[in-house]
Short mmCIF file of C-alpha atoms and ligand atoms in Angstrom, two decimals:
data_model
loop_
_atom_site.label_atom_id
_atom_site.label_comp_id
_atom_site.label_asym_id
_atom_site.label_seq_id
_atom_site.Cartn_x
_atom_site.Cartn_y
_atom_site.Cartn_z
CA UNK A 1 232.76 114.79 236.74
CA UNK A 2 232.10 116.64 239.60
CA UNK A 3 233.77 114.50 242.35
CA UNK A 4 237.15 114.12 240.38
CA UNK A 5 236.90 117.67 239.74
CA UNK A 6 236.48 118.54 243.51
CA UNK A 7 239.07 116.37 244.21
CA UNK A 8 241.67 117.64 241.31
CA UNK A 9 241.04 121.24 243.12
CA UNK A 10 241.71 120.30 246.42
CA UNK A 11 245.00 118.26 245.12
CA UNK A 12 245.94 121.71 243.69
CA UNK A 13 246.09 123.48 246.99
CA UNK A 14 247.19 120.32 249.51
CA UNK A 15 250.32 119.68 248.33
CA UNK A 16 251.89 122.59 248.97
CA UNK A 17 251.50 121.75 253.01
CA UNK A 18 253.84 119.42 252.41
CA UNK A 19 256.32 121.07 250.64
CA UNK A 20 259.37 123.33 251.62
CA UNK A 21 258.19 125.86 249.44
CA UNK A 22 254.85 126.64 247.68
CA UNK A 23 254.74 125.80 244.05
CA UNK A 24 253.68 128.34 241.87
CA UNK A 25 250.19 129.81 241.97
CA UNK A 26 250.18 128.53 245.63
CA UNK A 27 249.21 129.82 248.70
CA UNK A 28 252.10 130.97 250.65
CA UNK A 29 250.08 132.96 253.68
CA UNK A 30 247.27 134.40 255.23
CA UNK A 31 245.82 134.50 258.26
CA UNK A 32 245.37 130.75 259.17
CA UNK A 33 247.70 129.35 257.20
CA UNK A 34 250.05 126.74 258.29
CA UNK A 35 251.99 126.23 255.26
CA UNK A 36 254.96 126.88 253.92
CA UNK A 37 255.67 131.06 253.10
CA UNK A 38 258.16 130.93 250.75
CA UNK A 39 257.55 129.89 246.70
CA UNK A 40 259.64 127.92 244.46
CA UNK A 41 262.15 130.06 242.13
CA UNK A 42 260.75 131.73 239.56
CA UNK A 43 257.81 133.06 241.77
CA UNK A 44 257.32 135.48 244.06
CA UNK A 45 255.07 135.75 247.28
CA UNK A 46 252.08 138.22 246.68
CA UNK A 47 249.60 139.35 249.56
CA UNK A 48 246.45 139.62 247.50
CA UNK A 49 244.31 139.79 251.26
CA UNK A 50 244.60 139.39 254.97
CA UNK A 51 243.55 135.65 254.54
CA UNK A 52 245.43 135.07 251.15
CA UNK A 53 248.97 135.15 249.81
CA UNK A 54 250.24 133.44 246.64
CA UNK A 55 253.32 132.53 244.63
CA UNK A 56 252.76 134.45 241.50
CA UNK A 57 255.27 133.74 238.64
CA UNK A 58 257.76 136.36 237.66
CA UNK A 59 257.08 135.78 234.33
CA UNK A 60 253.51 135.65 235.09
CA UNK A 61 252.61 133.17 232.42
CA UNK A 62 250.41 130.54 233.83
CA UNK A 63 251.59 126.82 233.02
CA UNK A 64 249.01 124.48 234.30
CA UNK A 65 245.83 125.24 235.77
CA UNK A 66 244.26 122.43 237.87
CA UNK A 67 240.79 121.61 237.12
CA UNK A 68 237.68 123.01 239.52
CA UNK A 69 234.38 122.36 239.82
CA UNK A 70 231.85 123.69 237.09
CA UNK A 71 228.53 125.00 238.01
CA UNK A 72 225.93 124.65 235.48
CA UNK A 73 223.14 127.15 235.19
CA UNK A 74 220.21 126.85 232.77
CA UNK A 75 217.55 128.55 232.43
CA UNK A 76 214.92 129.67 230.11
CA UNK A 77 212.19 131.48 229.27
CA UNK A 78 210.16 131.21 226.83
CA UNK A 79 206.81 133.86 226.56
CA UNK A 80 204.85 134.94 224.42
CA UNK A 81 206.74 136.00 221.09
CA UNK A 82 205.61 139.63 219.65
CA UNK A 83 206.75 142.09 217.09
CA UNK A 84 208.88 144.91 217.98
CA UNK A 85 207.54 148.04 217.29
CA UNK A 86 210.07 150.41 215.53
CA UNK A 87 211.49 153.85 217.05
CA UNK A 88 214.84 154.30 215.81
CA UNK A 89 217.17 156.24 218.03
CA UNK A 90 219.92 154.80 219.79
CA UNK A 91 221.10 155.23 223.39
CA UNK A 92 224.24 157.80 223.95
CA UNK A 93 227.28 156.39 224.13
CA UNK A 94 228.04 157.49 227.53
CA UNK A 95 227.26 155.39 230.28
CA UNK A 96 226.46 157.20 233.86
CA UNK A 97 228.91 156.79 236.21
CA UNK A 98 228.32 154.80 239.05
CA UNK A 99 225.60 151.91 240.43
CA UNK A 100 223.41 151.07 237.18
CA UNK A 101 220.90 149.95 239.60
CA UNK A 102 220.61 152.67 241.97
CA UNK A 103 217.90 154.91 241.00
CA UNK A 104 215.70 152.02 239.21
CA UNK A 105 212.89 149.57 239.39
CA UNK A 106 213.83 146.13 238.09
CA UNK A 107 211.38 145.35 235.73
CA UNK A 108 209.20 141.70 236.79
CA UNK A 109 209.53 138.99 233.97
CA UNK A 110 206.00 138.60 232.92
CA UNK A 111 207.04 134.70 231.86
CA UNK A 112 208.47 133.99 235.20
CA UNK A 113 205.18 135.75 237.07
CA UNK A 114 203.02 133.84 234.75
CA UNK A 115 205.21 130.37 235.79
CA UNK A 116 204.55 131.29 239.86
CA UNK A 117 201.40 132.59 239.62
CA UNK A 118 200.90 129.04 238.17
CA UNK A 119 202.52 127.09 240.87
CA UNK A 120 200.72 128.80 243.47
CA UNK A 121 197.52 128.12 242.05
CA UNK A 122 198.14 124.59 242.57
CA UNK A 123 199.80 124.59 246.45
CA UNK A 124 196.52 124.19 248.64
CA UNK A 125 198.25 124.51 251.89
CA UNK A 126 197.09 128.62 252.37
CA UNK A 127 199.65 129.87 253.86
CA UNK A 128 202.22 128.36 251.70
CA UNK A 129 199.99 129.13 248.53
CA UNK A 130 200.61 133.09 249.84
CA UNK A 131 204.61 132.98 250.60
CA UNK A 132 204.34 130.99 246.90
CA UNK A 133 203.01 133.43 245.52
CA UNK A 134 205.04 136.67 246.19
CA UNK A 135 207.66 135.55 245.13
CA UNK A 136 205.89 136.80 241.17
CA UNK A 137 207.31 140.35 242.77
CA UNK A 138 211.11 139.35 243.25
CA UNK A 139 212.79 140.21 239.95
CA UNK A 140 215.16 137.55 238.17
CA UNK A 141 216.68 137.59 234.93
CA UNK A 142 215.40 136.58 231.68
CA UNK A 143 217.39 134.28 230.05
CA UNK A 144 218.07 134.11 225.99
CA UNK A 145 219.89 131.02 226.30
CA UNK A 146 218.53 130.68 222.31
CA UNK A 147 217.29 132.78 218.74
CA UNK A 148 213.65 132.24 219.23
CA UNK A 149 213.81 134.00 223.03
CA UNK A 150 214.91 137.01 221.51
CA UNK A 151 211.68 138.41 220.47
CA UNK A 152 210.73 138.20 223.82
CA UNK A 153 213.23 140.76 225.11
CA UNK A 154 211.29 143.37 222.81
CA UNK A 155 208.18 142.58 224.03
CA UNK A 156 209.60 143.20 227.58
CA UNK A 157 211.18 146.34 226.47
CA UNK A 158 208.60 147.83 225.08
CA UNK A 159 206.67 147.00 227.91
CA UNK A 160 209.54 148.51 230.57
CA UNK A 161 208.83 151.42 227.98
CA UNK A 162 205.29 151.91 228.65
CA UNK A 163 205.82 151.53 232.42
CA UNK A 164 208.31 154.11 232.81
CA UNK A 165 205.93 156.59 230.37
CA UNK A 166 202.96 156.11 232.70
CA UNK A 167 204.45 156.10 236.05
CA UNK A 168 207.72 158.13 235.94
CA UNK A 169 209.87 155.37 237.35
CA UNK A 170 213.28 154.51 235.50
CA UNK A 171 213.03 150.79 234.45
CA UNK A 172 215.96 148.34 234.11
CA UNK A 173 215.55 145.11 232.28
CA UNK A 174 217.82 142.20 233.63
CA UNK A 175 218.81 139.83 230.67
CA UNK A 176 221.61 137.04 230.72
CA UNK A 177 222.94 136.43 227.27
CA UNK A 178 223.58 132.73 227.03
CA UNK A 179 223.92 131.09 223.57
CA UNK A 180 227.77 130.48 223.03
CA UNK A 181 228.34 128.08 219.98
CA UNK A 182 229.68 124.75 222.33
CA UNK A 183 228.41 126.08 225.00
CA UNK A 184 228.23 124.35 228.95
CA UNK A 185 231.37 122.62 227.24
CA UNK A 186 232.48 120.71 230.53
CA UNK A 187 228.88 119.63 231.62
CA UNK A 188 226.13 118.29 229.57
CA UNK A 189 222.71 119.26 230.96
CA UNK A 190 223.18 122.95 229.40
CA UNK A 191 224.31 122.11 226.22
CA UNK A 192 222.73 124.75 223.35
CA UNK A 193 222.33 125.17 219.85
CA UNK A 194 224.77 125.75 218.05
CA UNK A 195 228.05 123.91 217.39
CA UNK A 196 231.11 125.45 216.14
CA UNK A 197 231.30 122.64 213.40
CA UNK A 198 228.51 124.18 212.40
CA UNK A 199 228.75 127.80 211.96
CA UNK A 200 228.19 128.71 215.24
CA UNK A 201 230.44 131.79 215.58
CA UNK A 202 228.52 133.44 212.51
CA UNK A 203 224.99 132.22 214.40
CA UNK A 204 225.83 133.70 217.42
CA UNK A 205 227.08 137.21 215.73
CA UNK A 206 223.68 136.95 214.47
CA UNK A 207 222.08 136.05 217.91
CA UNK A 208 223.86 139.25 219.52
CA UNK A 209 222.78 141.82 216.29
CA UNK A 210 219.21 140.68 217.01
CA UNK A 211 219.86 141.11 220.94
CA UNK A 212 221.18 144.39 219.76
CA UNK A 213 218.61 145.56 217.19
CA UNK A 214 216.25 145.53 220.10
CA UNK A 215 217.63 147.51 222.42
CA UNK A 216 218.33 150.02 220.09
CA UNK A 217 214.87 150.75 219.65
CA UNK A 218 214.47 151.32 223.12
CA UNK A 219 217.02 154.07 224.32
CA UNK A 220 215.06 154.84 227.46
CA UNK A 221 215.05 151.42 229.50
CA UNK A 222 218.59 150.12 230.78
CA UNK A 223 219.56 146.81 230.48
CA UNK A 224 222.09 144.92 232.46
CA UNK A 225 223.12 141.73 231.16
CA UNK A 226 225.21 138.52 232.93
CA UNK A 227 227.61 137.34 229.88
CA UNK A 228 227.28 133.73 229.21
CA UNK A 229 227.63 131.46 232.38
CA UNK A 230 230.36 128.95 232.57
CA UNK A 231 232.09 130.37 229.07
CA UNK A 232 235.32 131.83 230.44
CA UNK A 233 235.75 130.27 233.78
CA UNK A 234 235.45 126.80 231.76
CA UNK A 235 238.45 128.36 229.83
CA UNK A 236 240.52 128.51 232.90
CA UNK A 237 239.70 125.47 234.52
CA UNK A 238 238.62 123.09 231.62
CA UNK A 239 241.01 123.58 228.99
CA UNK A 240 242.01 119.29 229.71
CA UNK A 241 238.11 118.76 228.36
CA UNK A 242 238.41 118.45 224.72
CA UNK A 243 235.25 120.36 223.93
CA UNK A 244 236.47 123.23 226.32
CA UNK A 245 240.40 123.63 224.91
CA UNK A 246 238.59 123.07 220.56
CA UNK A 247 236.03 125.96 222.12
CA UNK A 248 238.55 128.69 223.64
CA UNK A 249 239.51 130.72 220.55
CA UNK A 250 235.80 130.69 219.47
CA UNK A 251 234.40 131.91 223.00
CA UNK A 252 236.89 134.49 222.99
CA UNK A 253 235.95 135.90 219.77
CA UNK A 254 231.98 135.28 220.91
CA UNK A 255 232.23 137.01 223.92
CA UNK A 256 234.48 139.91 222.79
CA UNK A 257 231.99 140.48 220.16
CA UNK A 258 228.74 140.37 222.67
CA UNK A 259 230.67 143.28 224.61
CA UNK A 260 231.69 145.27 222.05
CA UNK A 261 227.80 145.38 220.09
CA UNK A 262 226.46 145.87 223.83
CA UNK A 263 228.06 148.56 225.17
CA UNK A 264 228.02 150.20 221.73
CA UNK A 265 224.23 150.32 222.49
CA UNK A 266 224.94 151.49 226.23
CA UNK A 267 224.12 147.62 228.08
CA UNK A 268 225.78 147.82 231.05
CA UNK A 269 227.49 143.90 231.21
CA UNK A 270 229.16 141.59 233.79
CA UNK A 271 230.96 138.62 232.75
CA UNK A 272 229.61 135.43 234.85
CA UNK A 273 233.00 134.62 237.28
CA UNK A 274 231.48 131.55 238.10
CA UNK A 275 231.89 131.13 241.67
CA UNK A 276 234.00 130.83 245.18
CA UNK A 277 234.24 127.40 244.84
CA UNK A 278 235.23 127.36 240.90
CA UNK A 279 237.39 129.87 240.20
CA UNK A 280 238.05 131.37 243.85
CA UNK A 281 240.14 128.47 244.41
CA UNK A 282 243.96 129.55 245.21
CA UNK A 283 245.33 127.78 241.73
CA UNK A 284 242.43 129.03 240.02
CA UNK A 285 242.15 132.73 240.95
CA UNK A 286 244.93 135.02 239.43
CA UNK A 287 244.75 133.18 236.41
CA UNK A 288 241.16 134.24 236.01
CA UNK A 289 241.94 138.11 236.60
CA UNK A 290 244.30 137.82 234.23
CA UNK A 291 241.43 136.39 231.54
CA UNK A 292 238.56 138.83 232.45
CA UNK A 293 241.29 142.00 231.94
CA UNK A 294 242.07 140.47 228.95
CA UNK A 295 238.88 140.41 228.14
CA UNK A 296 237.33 143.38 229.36
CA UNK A 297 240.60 145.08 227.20
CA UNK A 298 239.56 143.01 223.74
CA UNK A 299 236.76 144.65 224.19
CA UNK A 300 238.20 148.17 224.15
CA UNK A 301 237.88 148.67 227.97
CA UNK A 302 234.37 149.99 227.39
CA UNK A 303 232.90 151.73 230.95
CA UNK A 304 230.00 149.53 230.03
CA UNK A 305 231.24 146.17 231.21
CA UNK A 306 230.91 147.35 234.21
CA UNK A 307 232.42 143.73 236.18
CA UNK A 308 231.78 140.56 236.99
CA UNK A 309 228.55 138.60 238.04
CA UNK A 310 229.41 135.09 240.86
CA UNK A 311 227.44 132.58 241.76
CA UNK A 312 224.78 131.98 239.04
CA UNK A 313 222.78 129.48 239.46
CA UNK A 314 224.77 128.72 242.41
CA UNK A 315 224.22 127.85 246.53
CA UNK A 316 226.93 129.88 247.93
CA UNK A 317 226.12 132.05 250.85
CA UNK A 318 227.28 136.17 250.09
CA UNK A 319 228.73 135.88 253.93
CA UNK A 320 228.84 132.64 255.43
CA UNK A 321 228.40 132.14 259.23
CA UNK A 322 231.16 130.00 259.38
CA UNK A 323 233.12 127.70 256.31
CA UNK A 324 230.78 124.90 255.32
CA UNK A 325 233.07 121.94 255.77
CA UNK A 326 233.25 121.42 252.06
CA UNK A 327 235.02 124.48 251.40
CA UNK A 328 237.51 123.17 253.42
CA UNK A 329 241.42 124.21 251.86
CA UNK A 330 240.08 127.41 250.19
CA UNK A 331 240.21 130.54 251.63
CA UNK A 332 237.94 132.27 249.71
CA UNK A 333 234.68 130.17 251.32
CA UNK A 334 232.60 132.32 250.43
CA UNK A 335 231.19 135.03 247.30
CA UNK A 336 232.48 138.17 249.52
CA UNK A 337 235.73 136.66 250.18
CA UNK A 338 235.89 135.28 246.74
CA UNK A 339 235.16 139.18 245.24
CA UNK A 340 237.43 140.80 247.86
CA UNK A 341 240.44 138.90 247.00
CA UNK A 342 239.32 138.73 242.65
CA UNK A 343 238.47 142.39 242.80
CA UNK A 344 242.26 144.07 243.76
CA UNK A 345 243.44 141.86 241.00
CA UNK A 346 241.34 142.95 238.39
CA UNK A 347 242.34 146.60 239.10
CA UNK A 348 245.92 146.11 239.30
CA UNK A 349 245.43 144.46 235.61
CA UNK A 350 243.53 147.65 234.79
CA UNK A 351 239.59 146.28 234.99
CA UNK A 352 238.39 148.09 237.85
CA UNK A 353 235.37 145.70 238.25
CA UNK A 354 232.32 145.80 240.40
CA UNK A 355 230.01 142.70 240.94
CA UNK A 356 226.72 141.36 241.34
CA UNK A 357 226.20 138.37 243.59
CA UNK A 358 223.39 135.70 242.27
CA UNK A 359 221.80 134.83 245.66
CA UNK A 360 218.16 133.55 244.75
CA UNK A 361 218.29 130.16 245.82
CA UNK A 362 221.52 130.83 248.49
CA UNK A 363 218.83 131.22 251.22
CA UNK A 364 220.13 128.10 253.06
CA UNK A 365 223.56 126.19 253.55
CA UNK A 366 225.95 123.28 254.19
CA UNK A 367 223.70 121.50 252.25
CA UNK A 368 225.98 119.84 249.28
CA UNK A 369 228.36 116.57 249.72
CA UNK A 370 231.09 118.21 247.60
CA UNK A 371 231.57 122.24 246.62
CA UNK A 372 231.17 121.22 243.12
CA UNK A 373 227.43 119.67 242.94
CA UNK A 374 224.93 122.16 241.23
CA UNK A 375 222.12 120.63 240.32
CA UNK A 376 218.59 120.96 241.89
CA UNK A 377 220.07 121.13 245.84
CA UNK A 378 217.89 119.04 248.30
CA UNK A 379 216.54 121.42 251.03
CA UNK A 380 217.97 124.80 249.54
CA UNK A 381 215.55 127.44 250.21
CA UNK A 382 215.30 131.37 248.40
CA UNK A 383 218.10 133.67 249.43
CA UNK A 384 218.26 137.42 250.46
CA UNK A 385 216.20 139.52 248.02
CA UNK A 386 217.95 141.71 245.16
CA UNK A 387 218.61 144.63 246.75
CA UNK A 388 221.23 147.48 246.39
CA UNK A 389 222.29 147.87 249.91
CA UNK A 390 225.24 145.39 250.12
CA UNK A 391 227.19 146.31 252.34
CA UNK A 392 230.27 146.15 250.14
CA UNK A 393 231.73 148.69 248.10
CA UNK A 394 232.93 146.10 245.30
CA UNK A 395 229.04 144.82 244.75
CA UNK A 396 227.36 146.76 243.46
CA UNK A 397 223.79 144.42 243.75
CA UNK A 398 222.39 141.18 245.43
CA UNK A 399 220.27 139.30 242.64
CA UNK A 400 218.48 136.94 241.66
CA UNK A 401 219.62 135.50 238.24
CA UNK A 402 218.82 131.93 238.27
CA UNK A 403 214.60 132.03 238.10
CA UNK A 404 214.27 129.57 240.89
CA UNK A 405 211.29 126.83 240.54
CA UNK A 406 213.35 125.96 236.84
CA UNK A 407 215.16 123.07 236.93
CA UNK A 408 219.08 122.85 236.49
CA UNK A 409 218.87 119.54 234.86
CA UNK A 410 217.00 116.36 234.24
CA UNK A 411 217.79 113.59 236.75
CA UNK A 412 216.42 111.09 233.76
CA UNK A 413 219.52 109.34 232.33
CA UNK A 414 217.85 108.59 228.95
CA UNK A 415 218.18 112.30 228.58
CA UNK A 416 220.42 113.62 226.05
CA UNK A 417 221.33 116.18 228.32
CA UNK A 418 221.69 113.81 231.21
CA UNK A 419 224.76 114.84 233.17
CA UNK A 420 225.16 112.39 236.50
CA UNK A 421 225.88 115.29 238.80
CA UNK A 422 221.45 115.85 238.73
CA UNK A 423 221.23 112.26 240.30
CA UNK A 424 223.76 112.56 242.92
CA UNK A 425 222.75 112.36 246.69
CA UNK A 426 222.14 115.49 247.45
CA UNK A 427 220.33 116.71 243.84
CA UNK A 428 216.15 116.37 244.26
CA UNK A 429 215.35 113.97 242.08
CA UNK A 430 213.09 113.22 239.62
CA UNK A 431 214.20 116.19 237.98
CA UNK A 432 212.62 117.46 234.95
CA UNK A 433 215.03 119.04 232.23
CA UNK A 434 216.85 122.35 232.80
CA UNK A 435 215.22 125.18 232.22
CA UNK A 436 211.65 123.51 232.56
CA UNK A 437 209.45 123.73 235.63
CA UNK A 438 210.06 121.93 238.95
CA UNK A 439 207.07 122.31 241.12
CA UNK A 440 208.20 120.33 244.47
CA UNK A 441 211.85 122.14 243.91
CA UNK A 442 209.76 125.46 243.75
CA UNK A 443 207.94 124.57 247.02
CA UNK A 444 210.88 124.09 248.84
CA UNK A 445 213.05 127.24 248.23
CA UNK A 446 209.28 128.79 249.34
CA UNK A 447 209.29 126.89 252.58
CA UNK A 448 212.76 127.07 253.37
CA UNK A 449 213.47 130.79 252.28
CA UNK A 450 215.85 132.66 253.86
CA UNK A 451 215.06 135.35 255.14
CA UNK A 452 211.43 133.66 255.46
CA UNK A 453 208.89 135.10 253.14
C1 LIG I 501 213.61 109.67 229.87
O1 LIG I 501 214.14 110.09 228.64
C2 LIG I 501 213.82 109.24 227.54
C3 LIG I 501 214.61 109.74 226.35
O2 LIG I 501 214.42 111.10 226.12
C4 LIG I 501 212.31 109.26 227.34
O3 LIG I 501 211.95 108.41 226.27
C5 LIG I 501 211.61 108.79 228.61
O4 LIG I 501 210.22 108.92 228.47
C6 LIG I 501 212.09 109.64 229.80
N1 LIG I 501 211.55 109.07 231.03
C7 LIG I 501 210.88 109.80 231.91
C8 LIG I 501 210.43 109.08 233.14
O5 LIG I 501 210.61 110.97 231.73
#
């Protein structure tokens, strides 16, 4: 899928070098750019950044949307399963302005601790068994990617709870809420449990009350959630994929719900924006503002969905050194020039977004054979550490959402959830199934992590 999918997205942006005058949704200038500056009638030349102009239609409808590539993120946890404890008040309905994370600690996944801790234990080489082992303290995300991890996130809460009571500092509990009826519906190794066929819309409604009933109980801890990986940027790349075009209306109603029950219990969200080489693509990138304002509006323009998270799961450097060749025909080759040109967008469509960055395994790069492979790099190593201090106003956090050491898919084709992209060239393989452990994967974002641990 990948490879024609690469392919389809560089088609999108190639021809119009050849042409007199860019087609619609084209790039028509920037710094660099060779091509032609003028657009075909019926569109109109927009600066959207110094290294990116394109012909946006002056009826602004978009037509056809060439296909990109599709990362696919997975990841569970699964821990130990407790009751919630019950303490009825409910969070105010007004968020704080600003940063959510400034002024926190990130509370550390006991499940994902428990899963390095774990690997450590069984590295013998010392000084590796040491770097393996700190990474317990890095904070990812927890991920209910189905019904039975939700109990979890009340154990966690309550624990964030009794944290913050005995030591005095604020706790924020990452979660990504990933259970979408159809959902991964252009890949297969993600693929989760319920089916629209089947009900789905009314199980996840269900999935998000219980998400909900939670929180509720603990009005104290913040939680910051990634919205469902994939869901929306699949709907405006993959709407030629049967399973992605039956899926739209349902993920719209999905997701709008998920916002609205969140931020009516003060979650502060960000819609996954997949990533510079998905939806930063020049064909690919106005039509997505146009669906996350949409979005962010069916959901009554809450100040709790507070933006958009990139690169989940993903290997994209924040601020690459230089263009890995691969990335060659987009000028948005990497996350910060991906959010600076997706960011002015969203606010002239009135969602004035911030972001968080995924860069846990984006430690090293120009690794991959094509922009669109995702699954279990070879020789990718952990990334810069979550941190606040970005050094761009539009992010408002580096993080680490994908737990690395999990697998993004099984490399055994017998699978169910095979999908050929995990036995490519450049995935590790064997690969166990997503979401389960990957020991030698694990070892290797260790050893080659970025800044070194
Ligand atoms: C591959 O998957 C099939 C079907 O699930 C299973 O029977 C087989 O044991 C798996 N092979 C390996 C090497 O894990």
């Amino acid at each position: 899928m990948s490879k024609f999918a690469s392919l389809l997205a560089l088609l999108a942006v190639v021809p119009s070098l050849a042409y007199a005058q860019s087609p619609v949704w084209g790039q028509c200038g920037g710094i660099g750019w060779t091509g032609s500056t003028t657009c075909v009638s019926g569109s109109v030349c927009t600066k959207q950044n110094d290294y990116y102009s394109q012909c946006i239609p002056s009826s602004s409808v978009p037509t056809s949307i060439p296909t990109s590539s599709p990362s696919a993120p997975t990841s569970p946890t699964s821990a130990p399963g407790s009751p919630t404890t019950s303490n009825p008040s409910a969070p105010s309905g007004t968020p704080s302005a600003g940063n959510p994370f400034v002024g926190y600690d990130i509370y550390l996944s006991p499940y994902y601790a428990a899963e390095v801790q774990a690997a450590a234990s069984s590295i013998s080489d010392a000084t590796l068994k040491s770097k393996a082992a700190s990474i317990a303290n890095i904070p990812t995300f927890t991920w209910l990617d189905s019904v039975s991890k939700v109990p979890d996130l009340g154990t966690y809460l309550a624990d964030a709870d009794s944290i913050q009571k005995s030591t005095g500092k604020k706790q924020l509990v990452q979660i990504v809420v990933y259970d979408l009826p159809d959902r991964d519906c252009a890949a297969k190794a993600s693929n989760g449990e319920f089916s629209i066929a089947d009900g789905g819309q009314q199980k996840y409604y269900n999935y998000i009350d219980q998400i909900v009933a939670q929180i509720k109980q603990y009005p104290d801890v913040r939680v910051v959630a990634v919205i469902e990986p994939d869901s929306l940027a699949n709907l405006v790349t993959n709407l030629n994929v049967q399973k992605c075009a039956n899926a739209e209306a349902t993920y719209k109603a999905c997701v709008t719900y998920a916002l609205q029950q969140l931020s009516s219990v003060g979650v502060y969200q960000y819609m996954d924006a997949g990533h510079a080489g998905w939806l930063g693509w020049p064909a690919n990138i106005q039509p997505a503002a146009t669906l996350f304002a949409q979005m962010f509006k069916s959901a009554n323009s809450s100040p709790f969905i507070r933006g958009l998270a990139t690169n989940v799961a993903n290997y994209n450097a924040l601020t690459a050194a230089s263009p890995d060749p691969i990335t060659q025909g987009n000028p948005n080759y990497d996350e910060s020039h991906y959010i600076n040109a997706l960011g002015p967008m969203l606010a002239s469509s009135g969602f004035p977004a911030q972001f968080i960055v995924d860069q846990g395994r984006a430690g090293q790069q120009n690794l991959r054979q094509q922009w669109g492979d995702w699954c279990n790099i070879k020789n990718a190593g952990f990334g810069t550490r979550p941190t606040t201090s970005t050094g761009n106003p539009l992010i408002d956090a580096i993080v680490w959402v994908k737990p690395g050491g999990e697998s993004d898919g099984t490399s055994n084709s017998s699978s169910p959830r095979y999908d050929s992209t995990c036995s490519l060239p450049d995935a590790t393989v064997p690969a166990p199934e997503a979401g389960t452990w990957f020991q030698t994967y694990f070892e290797t974002l260790v050893s080659r992590a970025n800044p070194p641990l």
